[in-house]
Tab-separated table of C-alpha atoms and ligand atoms in Angstrom:
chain	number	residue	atom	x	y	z
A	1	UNK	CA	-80.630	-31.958	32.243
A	2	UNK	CA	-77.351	-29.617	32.740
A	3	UNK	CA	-74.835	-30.262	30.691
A	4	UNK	CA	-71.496	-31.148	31.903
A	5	UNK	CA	-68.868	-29.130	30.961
A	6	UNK	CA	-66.063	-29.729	33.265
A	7	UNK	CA	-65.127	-33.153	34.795
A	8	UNK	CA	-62.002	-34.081	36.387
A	9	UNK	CA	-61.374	-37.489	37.247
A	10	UNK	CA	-58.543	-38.606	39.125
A	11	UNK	CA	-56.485	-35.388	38.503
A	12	UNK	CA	-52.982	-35.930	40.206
A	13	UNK	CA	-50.369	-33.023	39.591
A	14	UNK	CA	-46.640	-32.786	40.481
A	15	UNK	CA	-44.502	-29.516	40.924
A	16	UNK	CA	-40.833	-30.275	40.171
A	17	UNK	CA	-41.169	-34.303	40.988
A	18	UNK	CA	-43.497	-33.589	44.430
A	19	UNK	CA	-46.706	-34.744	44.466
A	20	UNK	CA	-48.970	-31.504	44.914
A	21	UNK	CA	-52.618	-32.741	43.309
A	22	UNK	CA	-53.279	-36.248	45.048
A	23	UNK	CA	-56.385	-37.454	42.945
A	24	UNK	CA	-59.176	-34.523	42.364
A	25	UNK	CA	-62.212	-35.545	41.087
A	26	UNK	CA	-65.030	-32.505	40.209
A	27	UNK	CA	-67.657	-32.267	37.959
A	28	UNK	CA	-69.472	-29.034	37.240
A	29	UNK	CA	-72.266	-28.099	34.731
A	30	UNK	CA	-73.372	-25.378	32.637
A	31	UNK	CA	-74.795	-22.782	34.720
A	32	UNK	CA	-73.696	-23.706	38.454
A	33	UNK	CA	-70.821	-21.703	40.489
A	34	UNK	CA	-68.884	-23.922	42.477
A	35	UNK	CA	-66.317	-22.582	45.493
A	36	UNK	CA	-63.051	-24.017	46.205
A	37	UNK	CA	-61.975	-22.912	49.949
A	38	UNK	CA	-59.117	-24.454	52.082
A	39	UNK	CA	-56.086	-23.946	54.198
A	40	UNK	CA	-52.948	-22.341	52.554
A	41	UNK	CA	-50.750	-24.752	50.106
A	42	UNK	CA	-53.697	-26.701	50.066
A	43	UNK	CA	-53.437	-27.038	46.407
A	44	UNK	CA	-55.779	-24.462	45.045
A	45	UNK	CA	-53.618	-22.324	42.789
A	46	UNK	CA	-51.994	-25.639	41.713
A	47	UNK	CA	-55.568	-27.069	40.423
A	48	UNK	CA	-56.435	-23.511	38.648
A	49	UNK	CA	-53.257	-23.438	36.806
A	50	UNK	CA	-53.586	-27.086	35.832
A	51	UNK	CA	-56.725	-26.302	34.067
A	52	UNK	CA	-55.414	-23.849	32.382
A	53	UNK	CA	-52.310	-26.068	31.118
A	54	UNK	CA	-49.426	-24.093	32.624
A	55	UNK	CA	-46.455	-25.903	31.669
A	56	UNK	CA	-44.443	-26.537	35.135
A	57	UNK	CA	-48.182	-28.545	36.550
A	58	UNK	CA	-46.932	-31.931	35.530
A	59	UNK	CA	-50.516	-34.167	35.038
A	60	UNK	CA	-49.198	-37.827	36.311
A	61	UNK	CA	-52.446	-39.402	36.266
A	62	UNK	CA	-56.131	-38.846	35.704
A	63	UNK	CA	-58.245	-36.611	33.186
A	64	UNK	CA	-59.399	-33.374	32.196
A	65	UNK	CA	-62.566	-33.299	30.178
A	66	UNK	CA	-63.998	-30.004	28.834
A	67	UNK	CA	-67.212	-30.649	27.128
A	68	UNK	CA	-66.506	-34.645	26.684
A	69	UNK	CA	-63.380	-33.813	25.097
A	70	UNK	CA	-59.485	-34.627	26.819
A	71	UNK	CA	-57.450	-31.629	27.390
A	72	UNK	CA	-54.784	-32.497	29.263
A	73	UNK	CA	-52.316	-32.240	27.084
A	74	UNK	CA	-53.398	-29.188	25.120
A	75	UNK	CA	-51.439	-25.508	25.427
A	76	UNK	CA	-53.077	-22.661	27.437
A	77	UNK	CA	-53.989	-20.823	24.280
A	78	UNK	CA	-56.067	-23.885	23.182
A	79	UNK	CA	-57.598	-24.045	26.304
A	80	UNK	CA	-58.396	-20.129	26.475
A	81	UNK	CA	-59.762	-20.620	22.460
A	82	UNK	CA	-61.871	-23.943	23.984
A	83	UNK	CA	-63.356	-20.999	26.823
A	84	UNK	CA	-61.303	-21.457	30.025
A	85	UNK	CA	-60.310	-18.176	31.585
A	86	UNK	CA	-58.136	-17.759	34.555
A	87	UNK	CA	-58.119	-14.837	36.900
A	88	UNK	CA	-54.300	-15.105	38.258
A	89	UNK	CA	-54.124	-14.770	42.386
A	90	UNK	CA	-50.843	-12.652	41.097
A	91	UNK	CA	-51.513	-10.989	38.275
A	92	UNK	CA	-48.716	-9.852	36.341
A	93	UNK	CA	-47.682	-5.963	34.787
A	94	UNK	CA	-46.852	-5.733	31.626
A	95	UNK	CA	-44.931	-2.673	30.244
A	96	UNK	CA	-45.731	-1.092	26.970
A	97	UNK	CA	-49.349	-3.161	26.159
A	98	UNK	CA	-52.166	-1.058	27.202
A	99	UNK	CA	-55.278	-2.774	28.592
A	100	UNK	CA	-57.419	-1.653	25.850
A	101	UNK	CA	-54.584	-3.320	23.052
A	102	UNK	CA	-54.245	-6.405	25.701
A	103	UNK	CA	-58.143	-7.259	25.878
A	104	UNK	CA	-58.410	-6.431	21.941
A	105	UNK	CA	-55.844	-8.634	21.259
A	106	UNK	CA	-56.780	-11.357	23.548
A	107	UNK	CA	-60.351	-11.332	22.302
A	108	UNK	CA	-59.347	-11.536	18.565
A	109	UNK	CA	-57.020	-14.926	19.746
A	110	UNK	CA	-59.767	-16.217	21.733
A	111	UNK	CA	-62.844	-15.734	18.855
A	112	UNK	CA	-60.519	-15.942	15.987
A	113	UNK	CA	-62.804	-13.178	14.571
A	114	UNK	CA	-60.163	-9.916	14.356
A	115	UNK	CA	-61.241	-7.772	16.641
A	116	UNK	CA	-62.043	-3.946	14.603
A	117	UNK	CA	-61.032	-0.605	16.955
A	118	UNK	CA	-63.961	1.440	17.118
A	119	UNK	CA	-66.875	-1.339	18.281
A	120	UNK	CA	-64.265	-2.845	20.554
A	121	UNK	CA	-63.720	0.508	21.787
A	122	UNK	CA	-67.086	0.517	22.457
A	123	UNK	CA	-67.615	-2.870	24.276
A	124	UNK	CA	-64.810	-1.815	26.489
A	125	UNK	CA	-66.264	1.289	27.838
A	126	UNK	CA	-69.229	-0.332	28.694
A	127	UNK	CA	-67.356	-3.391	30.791
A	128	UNK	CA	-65.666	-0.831	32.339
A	129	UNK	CA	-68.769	1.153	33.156
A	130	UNK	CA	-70.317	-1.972	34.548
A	131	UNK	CA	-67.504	-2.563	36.983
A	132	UNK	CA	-67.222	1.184	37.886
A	133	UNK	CA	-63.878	1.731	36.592
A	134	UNK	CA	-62.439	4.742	34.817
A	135	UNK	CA	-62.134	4.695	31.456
A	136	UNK	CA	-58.804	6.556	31.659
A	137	UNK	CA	-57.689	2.635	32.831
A	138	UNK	CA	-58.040	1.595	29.232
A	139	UNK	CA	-55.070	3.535	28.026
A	140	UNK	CA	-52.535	2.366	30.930
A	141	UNK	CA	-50.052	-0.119	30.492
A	142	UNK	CA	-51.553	-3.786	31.422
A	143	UNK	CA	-51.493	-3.912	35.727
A	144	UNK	CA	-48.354	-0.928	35.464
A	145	UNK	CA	-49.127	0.576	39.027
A	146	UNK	CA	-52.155	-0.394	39.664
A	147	UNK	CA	-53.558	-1.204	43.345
A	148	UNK	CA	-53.719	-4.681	44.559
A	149	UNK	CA	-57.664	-4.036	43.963
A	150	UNK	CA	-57.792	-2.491	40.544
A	151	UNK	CA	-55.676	-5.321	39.396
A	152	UNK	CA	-58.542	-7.583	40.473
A	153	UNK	CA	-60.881	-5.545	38.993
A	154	UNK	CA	-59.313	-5.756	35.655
A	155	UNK	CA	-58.991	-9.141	36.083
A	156	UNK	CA	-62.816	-9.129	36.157
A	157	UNK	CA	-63.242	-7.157	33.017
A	158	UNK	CA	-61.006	-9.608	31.082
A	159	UNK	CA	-63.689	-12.146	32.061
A	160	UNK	CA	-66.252	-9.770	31.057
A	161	UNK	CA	-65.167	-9.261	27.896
A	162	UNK	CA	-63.626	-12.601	26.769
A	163	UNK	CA	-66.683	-14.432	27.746
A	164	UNK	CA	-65.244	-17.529	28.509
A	165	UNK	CA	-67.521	-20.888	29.245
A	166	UNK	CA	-65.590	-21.597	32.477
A	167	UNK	CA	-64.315	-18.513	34.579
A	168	UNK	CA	-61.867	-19.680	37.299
A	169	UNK	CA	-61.212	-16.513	39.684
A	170	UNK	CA	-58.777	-17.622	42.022
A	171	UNK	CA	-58.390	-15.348	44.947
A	172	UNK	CA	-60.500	-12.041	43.150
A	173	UNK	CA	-61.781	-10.855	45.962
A	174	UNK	CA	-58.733	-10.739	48.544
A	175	UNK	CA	-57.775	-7.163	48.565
A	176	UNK	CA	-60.826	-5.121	47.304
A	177	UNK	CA	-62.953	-3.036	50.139
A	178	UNK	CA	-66.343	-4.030	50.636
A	179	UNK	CA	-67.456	-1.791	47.254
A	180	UNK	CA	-65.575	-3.306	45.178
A	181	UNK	CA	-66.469	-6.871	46.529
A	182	UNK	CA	-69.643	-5.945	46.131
A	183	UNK	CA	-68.944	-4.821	42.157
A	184	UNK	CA	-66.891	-8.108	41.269
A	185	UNK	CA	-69.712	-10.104	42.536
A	186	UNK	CA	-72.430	-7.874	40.462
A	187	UNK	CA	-69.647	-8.652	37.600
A	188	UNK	CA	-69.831	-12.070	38.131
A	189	UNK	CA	-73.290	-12.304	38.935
A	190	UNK	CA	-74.330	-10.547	35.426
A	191	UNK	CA	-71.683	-13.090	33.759
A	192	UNK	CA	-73.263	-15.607	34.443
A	193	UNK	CA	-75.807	-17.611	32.537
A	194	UNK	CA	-76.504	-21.529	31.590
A	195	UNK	CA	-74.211	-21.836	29.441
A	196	UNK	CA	-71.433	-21.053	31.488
A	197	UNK	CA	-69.797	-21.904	35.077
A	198	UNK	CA	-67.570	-20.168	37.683
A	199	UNK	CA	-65.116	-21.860	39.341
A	200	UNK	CA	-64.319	-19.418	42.584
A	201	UNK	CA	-61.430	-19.643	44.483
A	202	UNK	CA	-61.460	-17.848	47.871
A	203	UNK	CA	-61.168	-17.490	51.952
A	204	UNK	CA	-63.740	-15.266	52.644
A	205	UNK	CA	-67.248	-15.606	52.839
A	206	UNK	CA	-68.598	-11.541	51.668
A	207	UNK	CA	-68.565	-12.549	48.146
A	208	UNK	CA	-70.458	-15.804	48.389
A	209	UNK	CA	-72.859	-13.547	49.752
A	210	UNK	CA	-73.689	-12.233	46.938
A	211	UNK	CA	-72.508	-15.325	44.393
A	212	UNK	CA	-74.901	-17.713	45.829
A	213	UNK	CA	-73.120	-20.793	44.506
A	214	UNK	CA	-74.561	-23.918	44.229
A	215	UNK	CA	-71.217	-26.347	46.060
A	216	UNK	CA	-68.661	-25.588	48.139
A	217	UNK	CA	-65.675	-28.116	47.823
A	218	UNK	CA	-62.680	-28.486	50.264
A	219	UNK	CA	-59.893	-29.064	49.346
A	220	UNK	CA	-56.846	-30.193	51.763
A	221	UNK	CA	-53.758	-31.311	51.204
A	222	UNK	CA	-54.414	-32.120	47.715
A	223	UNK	CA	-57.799	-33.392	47.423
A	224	UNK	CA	-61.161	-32.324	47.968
A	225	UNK	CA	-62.167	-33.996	51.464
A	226	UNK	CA	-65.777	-32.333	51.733
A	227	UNK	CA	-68.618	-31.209	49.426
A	228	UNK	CA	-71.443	-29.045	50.020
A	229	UNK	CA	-73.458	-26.269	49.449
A	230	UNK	CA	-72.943	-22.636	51.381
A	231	UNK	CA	-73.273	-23.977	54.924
A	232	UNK	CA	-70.196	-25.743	54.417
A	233	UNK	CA	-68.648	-21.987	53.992
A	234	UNK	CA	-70.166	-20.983	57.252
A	235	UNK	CA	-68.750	-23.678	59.137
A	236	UNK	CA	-65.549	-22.892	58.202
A	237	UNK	CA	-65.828	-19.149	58.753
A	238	UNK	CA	-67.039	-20.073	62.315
A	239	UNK	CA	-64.844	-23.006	63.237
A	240	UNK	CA	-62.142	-22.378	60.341
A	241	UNK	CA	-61.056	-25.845	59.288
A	242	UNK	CA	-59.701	-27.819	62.716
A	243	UNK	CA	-63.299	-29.656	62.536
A	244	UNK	CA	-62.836	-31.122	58.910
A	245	UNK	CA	-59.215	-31.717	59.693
A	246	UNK	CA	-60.484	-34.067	62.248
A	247	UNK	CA	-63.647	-35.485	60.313
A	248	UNK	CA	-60.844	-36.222	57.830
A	249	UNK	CA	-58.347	-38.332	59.583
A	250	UNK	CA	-60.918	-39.812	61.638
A	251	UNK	CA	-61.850	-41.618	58.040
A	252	UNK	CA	-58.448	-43.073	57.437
B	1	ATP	N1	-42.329	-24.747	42.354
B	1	ATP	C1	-42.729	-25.392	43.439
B	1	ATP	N2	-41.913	-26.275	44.057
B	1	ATP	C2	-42.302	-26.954	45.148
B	1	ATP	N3	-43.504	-26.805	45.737
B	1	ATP	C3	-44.346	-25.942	45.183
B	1	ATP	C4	-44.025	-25.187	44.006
B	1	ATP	N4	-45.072	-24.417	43.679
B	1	ATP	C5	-46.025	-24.693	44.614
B	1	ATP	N5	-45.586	-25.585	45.505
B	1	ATP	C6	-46.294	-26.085	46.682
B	1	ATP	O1	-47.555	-26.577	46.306
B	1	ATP	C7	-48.437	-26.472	47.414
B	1	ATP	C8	-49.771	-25.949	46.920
B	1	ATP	O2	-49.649	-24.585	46.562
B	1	ATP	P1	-50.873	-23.732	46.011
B	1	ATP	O3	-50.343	-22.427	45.571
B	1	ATP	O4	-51.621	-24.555	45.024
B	1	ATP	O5	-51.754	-23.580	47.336
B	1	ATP	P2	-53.097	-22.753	47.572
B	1	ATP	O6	-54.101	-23.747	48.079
B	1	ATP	O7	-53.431	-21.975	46.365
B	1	ATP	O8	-52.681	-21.803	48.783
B	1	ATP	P3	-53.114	-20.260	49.121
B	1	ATP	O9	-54.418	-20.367	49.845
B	1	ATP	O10	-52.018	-19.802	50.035
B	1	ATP	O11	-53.183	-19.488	47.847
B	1	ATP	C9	-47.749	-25.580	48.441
B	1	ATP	O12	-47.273	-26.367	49.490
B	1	ATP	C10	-46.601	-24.979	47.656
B	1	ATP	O13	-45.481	-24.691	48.463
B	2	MG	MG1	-53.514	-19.979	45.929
């Protein structure tokens, strides 16, 4: 048997007093990629950023459970030290913290284990290598100028080196050309192993081409009206979501 690692039961969320989460409930395992599509302000940035604990997602009801254990009420740095990783749909610059200092840093917080220069160094360029970026990147300032693409891409190689249980990429792959599509999914596709899960946010079906995940949830309006597996993405590249819209209120 899989082991569970994530399970949400119930999960309702408000932003500043209005009701955005209205009662999620997802499970997913060790070892399984699970896709989260749906129309805009549906609520997927709000669920990835309540499993990660940011402070203005207000949890009114319902539970988070990562590996048996409660976490709704722990900080983000917990969470990150317990192995959640988020990949922001906005990822923010910083000024004056290289990448290289950023990850090193980050990895040291999230093992405990003090991170020494020269193997880091060393892990670093090979991530990088693996995701076809320059290792020139390592010395710039965190996101300072970089494209709407390369900022994914980094995004990618924080995963890569952090090593988190549960990934959650939310929007990755909106703005990268069809190469680098194509290297984020051989990213996340190497990531990947049974002892970990992906959690992928997205509209577009190229990288599920290549992620081959095992559910495809949708959620609407704040909770996940359909599960299945990647036909359920097809449908709604074909017939977008006017079809489920109507399955849905033709339930009520
Ligand atoms: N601070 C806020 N105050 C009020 N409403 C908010 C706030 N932040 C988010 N919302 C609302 O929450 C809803 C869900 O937003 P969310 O970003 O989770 O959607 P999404 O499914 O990720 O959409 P997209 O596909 O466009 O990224 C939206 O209607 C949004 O306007
Ligand atoms: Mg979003």
């Amino acid at each position: 048997m899989k082991d569970k690692l994530l399970d949400i039961d119930n999960l309702k969320v408000n932003i500043d007093e209005k009701e955005i989460l209205k009662g999620i409930d997802l499970q997913i395992n060790s070892g399984e990629i699970h896709v989260i599509m749906g129309p805009n302000g549906g609520g997927k940035s709000t669920l990835a950023y309540t499993l990660m604990g940011h402070p203005k997602y207000e949890i009114v009801d319902g539970e988070i459970e990562l590996e048996g254990e409660v976490i709704n009420d722990l900080s983000p740095d917990k969470r990150a030290k317990k192995g959640i990783f988020l990949s922001f749909q906005y990822p923010e610059e910083i000024q004056g913290v290289t990448v290289e200092e950023f990850l090193r840093t980050a990895k040291t917080s999230v093992t405990g284990e003090m991170q020494k220069i020269i193997p880091f160094k060393r892990l670093l360029k090979e991530k990088m290598e693996e995701l076809d970026m320059k290792e020139e990147y390592a010395s710039r300032y965190l996101n300072l100028g970089f494209s709407g693409g390369e900022k994914k891409k980094n995004e990618i190689l924080q995963m890569s080196v952090l090593e988190p249980k549960l990934a959650i990429l939310d929007e990755t792959d909106s703005g990268l050309d069809v190469d680098a599509i194509k290297i984020v999914a051989e990213g996340v596709n190497r990531f990947k192993n049974e002892e970990r899960a992906i959690l992928v946010i997205t509209h577009y079906n190229k990288l599920l081409d290549y992620l081959k995940p095992d559910y495809v949830h949708i959620l609407m309006d704040g909770k996940i009206v359909k599960t299945g597996g990647i036909e359920l993405a097809e449908e709604v590249d074909k017939n977008g979501y006017e079809n489920i819209k109507a399955e849905v209120s033709s339930m009520k």
